Amino acid sequence: MDPKPAKYAPKSDQNIIDLIFNFPFAWVVSNGGTFNASPLPIRPVIGNGQLTGFLGHFGRNNPQVERLRADPHAHILFMGAHGYISPSWLSDRTQAPTWNYASAAFACELELIEDAAGIEALLRDLIDSQEAGRENAWSLDDMGERAARLARGVVGFRATITDRQATFKLGQDEADREYEEMMAVLDREGAADLVAAMRTQNPGRPER
């Protein structure tokens, strides 16, 4: 993948991992002749503190499954916090509008998971991650025998990362005055995710 300017690189691999945990609904786009893309919840695979791959699942009747049997290569695309930045917020109205965002794209090789135990494990992992901290949290066991029947309609996958590109364009190239004016409006408008992302990528900047 083509690299982005170094100033827009994440500060660490942990920034990318946090993006995936916080914004897990991603596009899985198959390679090959016929266009296939599915939005899916994705779980990261972490080894020794490093992001090495992903887990996910398709509905068994999704035509993308057969595409991946023929060609197991795909791209997985995440969009994190993002938002329009208006020059109307700034003292200097000669500034241009822009869009601040964090994104991560991965070239992957997918291995399909079709055994019952493997599918149950990845479904439990996804459900438990989304139910964590909820009052009266739900689990797969609450479905009883119905869980196994529904799981037969699922094909899981394990994706190994072969290439990656992450862009965290979050105000790094703004002068302090413009940066502070942007943050003031974003704070006021309640754009908490974007504010947090900008603060992470701009250590040492004044905080409001």
Coordinates of C-alpha atoms in Angstrom, one line a residue:
M1 CA 0.0 0.0 0.0
D2 CA 1.2 3.5 -0.7
P3 CA 2.6 5.2 2.4
K4 CA 1.0 8.5 3.7
P5 CA 3.1 11.4 5.0
A6 CA 5.0 10.6 8.1
K7 CA 3.4 13.4 10.0
Y8 CA 0.1 11.5 9.7
A9 CA 1.5 8.2 11.1
P10 CA 0.0 6.9 14.3
K11 CA 2.2 7.3 17.4
S12 CA 2.4 3.6 18.0
D13 CA 0.8 0.2 17.0
Q14 CA -1.4 0.6 20.1
N15 CA -3.1 3.6 18.4
I16 CA -4.2 1.2 15.6
I17 CA -5.3 -1.5 18.1
D18 CA -7.3 1.1 20.0
L19 CA -9.0 2.2 16.8
I20 CA -10.0 -1.4 16.0
F21 CA -11.3 -2.0 19.5
N22 CA -13.3 1.3 19.5
F23 CA -14.6 1.1 15.9
P24 CA -14.8 -2.6 15.1
F25 CA -17.3 -2.5 12.2
A26 CA -15.2 -2.6 9.1
W27 CA -15.4 -3.3 5.4
V28 CA -14.0 -6.6 4.1
V29 CA -13.4 -6.2 0.4
S30 CA -12.4 -9.3 -1.7
N31 CA -9.8 -9.3 -4.5
G32 CA -10.5 -10.8 -7.8
G33 CA -12.8 -10.1 -10.8
T34 CA -16.2 -9.7 -9.2
F35 CA -16.6 -6.9 -6.7
N36 CA -17.6 -8.1 -3.2
A37 CA -17.6 -6.1 0.0
S38 CA -19.3 -6.7 3.3
P39 CA -19.5 -4.6 6.4
L40 CA -18.7 -6.9 9.4
P41 CA -17.7 -6.7 13.1
I42 CA -14.1 -7.5 13.4
R43 CA -11.9 -8.6 16.3
P44 CA -8.2 -8.0 16.4
V45 CA -5.7 -10.8 17.0
I46 CA -2.8 -9.6 19.2
G47 CA 0.5 -11.4 19.7
N48 CA 3.3 -10.1 21.9
G49 CA 1.6 -6.7 22.0
Q50 CA 1.5 -6.5 18.2
L51 CA -1.5 -6.6 15.8
T52 CA -1.1 -9.7 13.7
G53 CA -4.5 -10.4 12.3
F54 CA -8.3 -10.5 12.7
L55 CA -11.2 -12.8 13.4
G56 CA -14.7 -12.4 11.9
H57 CA -17.5 -14.2 10.3
F58 CA -19.8 -14.1 7.3
G59 CA -23.3 -15.4 6.8
R60 CA -22.9 -18.8 5.0
N61 CA -25.1 -17.6 2.1
N62 CA -23.0 -14.5 1.5
P63 CA -21.6 -14.8 -2.0
Q64 CA -18.3 -13.4 -0.8
V65 CA -17.6 -16.7 0.9
E66 CA -17.2 -18.5 -2.4
R67 CA -15.1 -15.6 -3.8
L68 CA -12.7 -16.1 -0.8
R69 CA -12.6 -19.9 -1.4
A70 CA -11.3 -19.1 -4.9
D71 CA -9.0 -16.2 -3.8
P72 CA -8.4 -15.8 -0.1
H73 CA -6.9 -12.3 -0.4
A74 CA -8.9 -9.4 0.9
H75 CA -8.6 -5.9 2.3
I76 CA -10.1 -5.0 5.7
L77 CA -10.8 -1.2 6.1
F78 CA -11.5 0.6 9.3
M79 CA -12.6 4.2 9.8
G80 CA -12.1 5.6 13.3
A81 CA -13.0 9.0 14.7
H82 CA -13.6 11.6 12.0
G83 CA -15.2 15.0 11.3
Y84 CA -15.4 18.1 9.2
I85 CA -13.4 21.0 10.3
S86 CA -14.9 24.4 9.3
P87 CA -12.9 27.6 8.7
S88 CA -15.9 29.4 10.3
W89 CA -14.4 28.2 13.6
L90 CA -11.1 30.0 13.1
S91 CA -9.9 33.5 13.5
D92 CA -8.1 33.2 10.2
R93 CA -10.9 32.8 7.7
T94 CA -8.4 32.4 4.8
Q95 CA -7.9 28.8 6.0
A96 CA -9.4 26.0 4.0
P97 CA -11.9 23.5 5.2
T98 CA -10.6 20.0 5.9
W99 CA -11.6 16.6 7.3
N100 CA -9.8 15.2 10.3
Y101 CA -9.8 11.4 10.6
A102 CA -8.1 8.2 11.7
S103 CA -8.2 5.2 9.4
A104 CA -6.5 1.9 9.0
A105 CA -6.4 -0.4 6.0
F106 CA -5.0 -3.9 5.8
A107 CA -4.1 -6.4 3.1
C108 CA -4.9 -9.8 4.4
E109 CA -4.9 -13.5 3.6
L110 CA -8.1 -15.2 4.9
E111 CA -8.5 -18.7 6.2
L112 CA -12.1 -19.8 6.5
I113 CA -13.3 -21.4 9.8
E114 CA -16.1 -23.9 9.3
D115 CA -15.8 -26.4 12.2
A116 CA -18.5 -26.0 14.9
A117 CA -16.0 -25.5 17.8
G118 CA -14.1 -22.8 15.9
I119 CA -17.2 -20.9 14.9
E120 CA -18.5 -21.1 18.5
A121 CA -15.2 -19.8 19.9
L122 CA -15.2 -16.7 17.6
L123 CA -18.8 -15.9 18.2
R124 CA -18.3 -16.1 22.0
D125 CA -15.3 -13.8 21.7
L126 CA -17.2 -11.2 19.6
I127 CA -20.3 -11.4 21.8
D128 CA -18.3 -11.2 25.1
S129 CA -16.4 -8.2 23.8
Q130 CA -19.5 -6.3 23.0
E131 CA -21.4 -7.3 26.1
A132 CA -18.6 -6.5 28.5
G133 CA -19.6 -3.9 31.1
R134 CA -23.3 -4.0 30.3
E135 CA -25.9 -4.3 33.0
N136 CA -27.5 -7.8 32.8
A137 CA -25.0 -8.7 30.0
W138 CA -26.1 -11.3 27.5
S139 CA -24.2 -14.4 26.5
L140 CA -24.4 -17.0 23.8
D141 CA -25.5 -19.6 26.4
D142 CA -28.8 -17.6 26.9
M143 CA -29.9 -18.8 23.5
G144 CA -29.8 -22.5 24.6
E145 CA -30.0 -25.0 21.8
R146 CA -30.9 -22.3 19.2
A147 CA -27.3 -21.0 19.3
A148 CA -25.9 -24.2 17.7
R149 CA -28.6 -24.1 15.0
L150 CA -27.9 -20.5 14.1
A151 CA -24.1 -21.0 14.2
R152 CA -24.5 -23.5 11.3
G153 CA -25.4 -20.5 9.1
V154 CA -22.1 -18.9 9.8
V155 CA -18.6 -19.2 8.2
G156 CA -15.8 -17.7 10.3
F157 CA -12.4 -16.5 9.2
R158 CA -9.0 -15.8 10.5
A159 CA -7.1 -13.1 8.6
T160 CA -3.3 -12.8 8.6
I161 CA -2.0 -9.3 7.8
T162 CA 0.3 -9.0 4.9
D163 CA 0.5 -5.2 4.5
R164 CA -1.0 -2.2 6.2
Q165 CA -1.6 1.5 6.0
A166 CA -2.7 3.7 8.8
T167 CA -3.5 7.4 8.5
F168 CA -4.2 9.6 11.6
K169 CA -4.7 13.1 10.2
L170 CA -5.7 14.8 13.4
G171 CA -4.5 18.4 13.4
Q172 CA -0.7 17.7 13.6
D173 CA 0.0 20.3 10.9
E174 CA -2.1 23.0 12.4
A175 CA -0.6 26.0 14.2
D176 CA -1.4 26.2 17.9
R177 CA -4.0 28.9 17.6
E178 CA -6.0 27.1 14.9
Y179 CA -5.6 23.8 16.8
E180 CA -7.0 25.4 20.0
E181 CA -9.9 27.0 18.1
M182 CA -10.8 23.7 16.5
M183 CA -10.7 21.9 19.8
A184 CA -12.9 24.5 21.4
V185 CA -15.7 24.0 18.9
L186 CA -15.3 20.2 18.8
D187 CA -15.5 20.1 22.7
R188 CA -18.6 22.3 22.6
E189 CA -20.3 20.2 19.9
G190 CA -19.6 17.0 21.9
A191 CA -17.3 15.3 19.4
A192 CA -15.7 13.3 22.1
D193 CA -14.2 10.6 20.0
L194 CA -12.5 13.0 17.6
V195 CA -11.3 15.2 20.5
A196 CA -9.7 12.2 22.2
A197 CA -8.0 11.1 19.0
M198 CA -6.6 14.6 18.3
R199 CA -5.3 14.8 21.8
T200 CA -3.5 11.4 21.5
Q201 CA -1.8 12.5 18.3
N202 CA -0.8 15.9 19.5
P203 CA 1.1 15.3 22.8
G204 CA 2.4 18.5 24.3
R205 CA -0.4 20.7 22.9
P206 CA -2.3 22.8 25.4
E207 CA -5.5 21.1 26.6
R208 CA -8.7 23.1 27.2

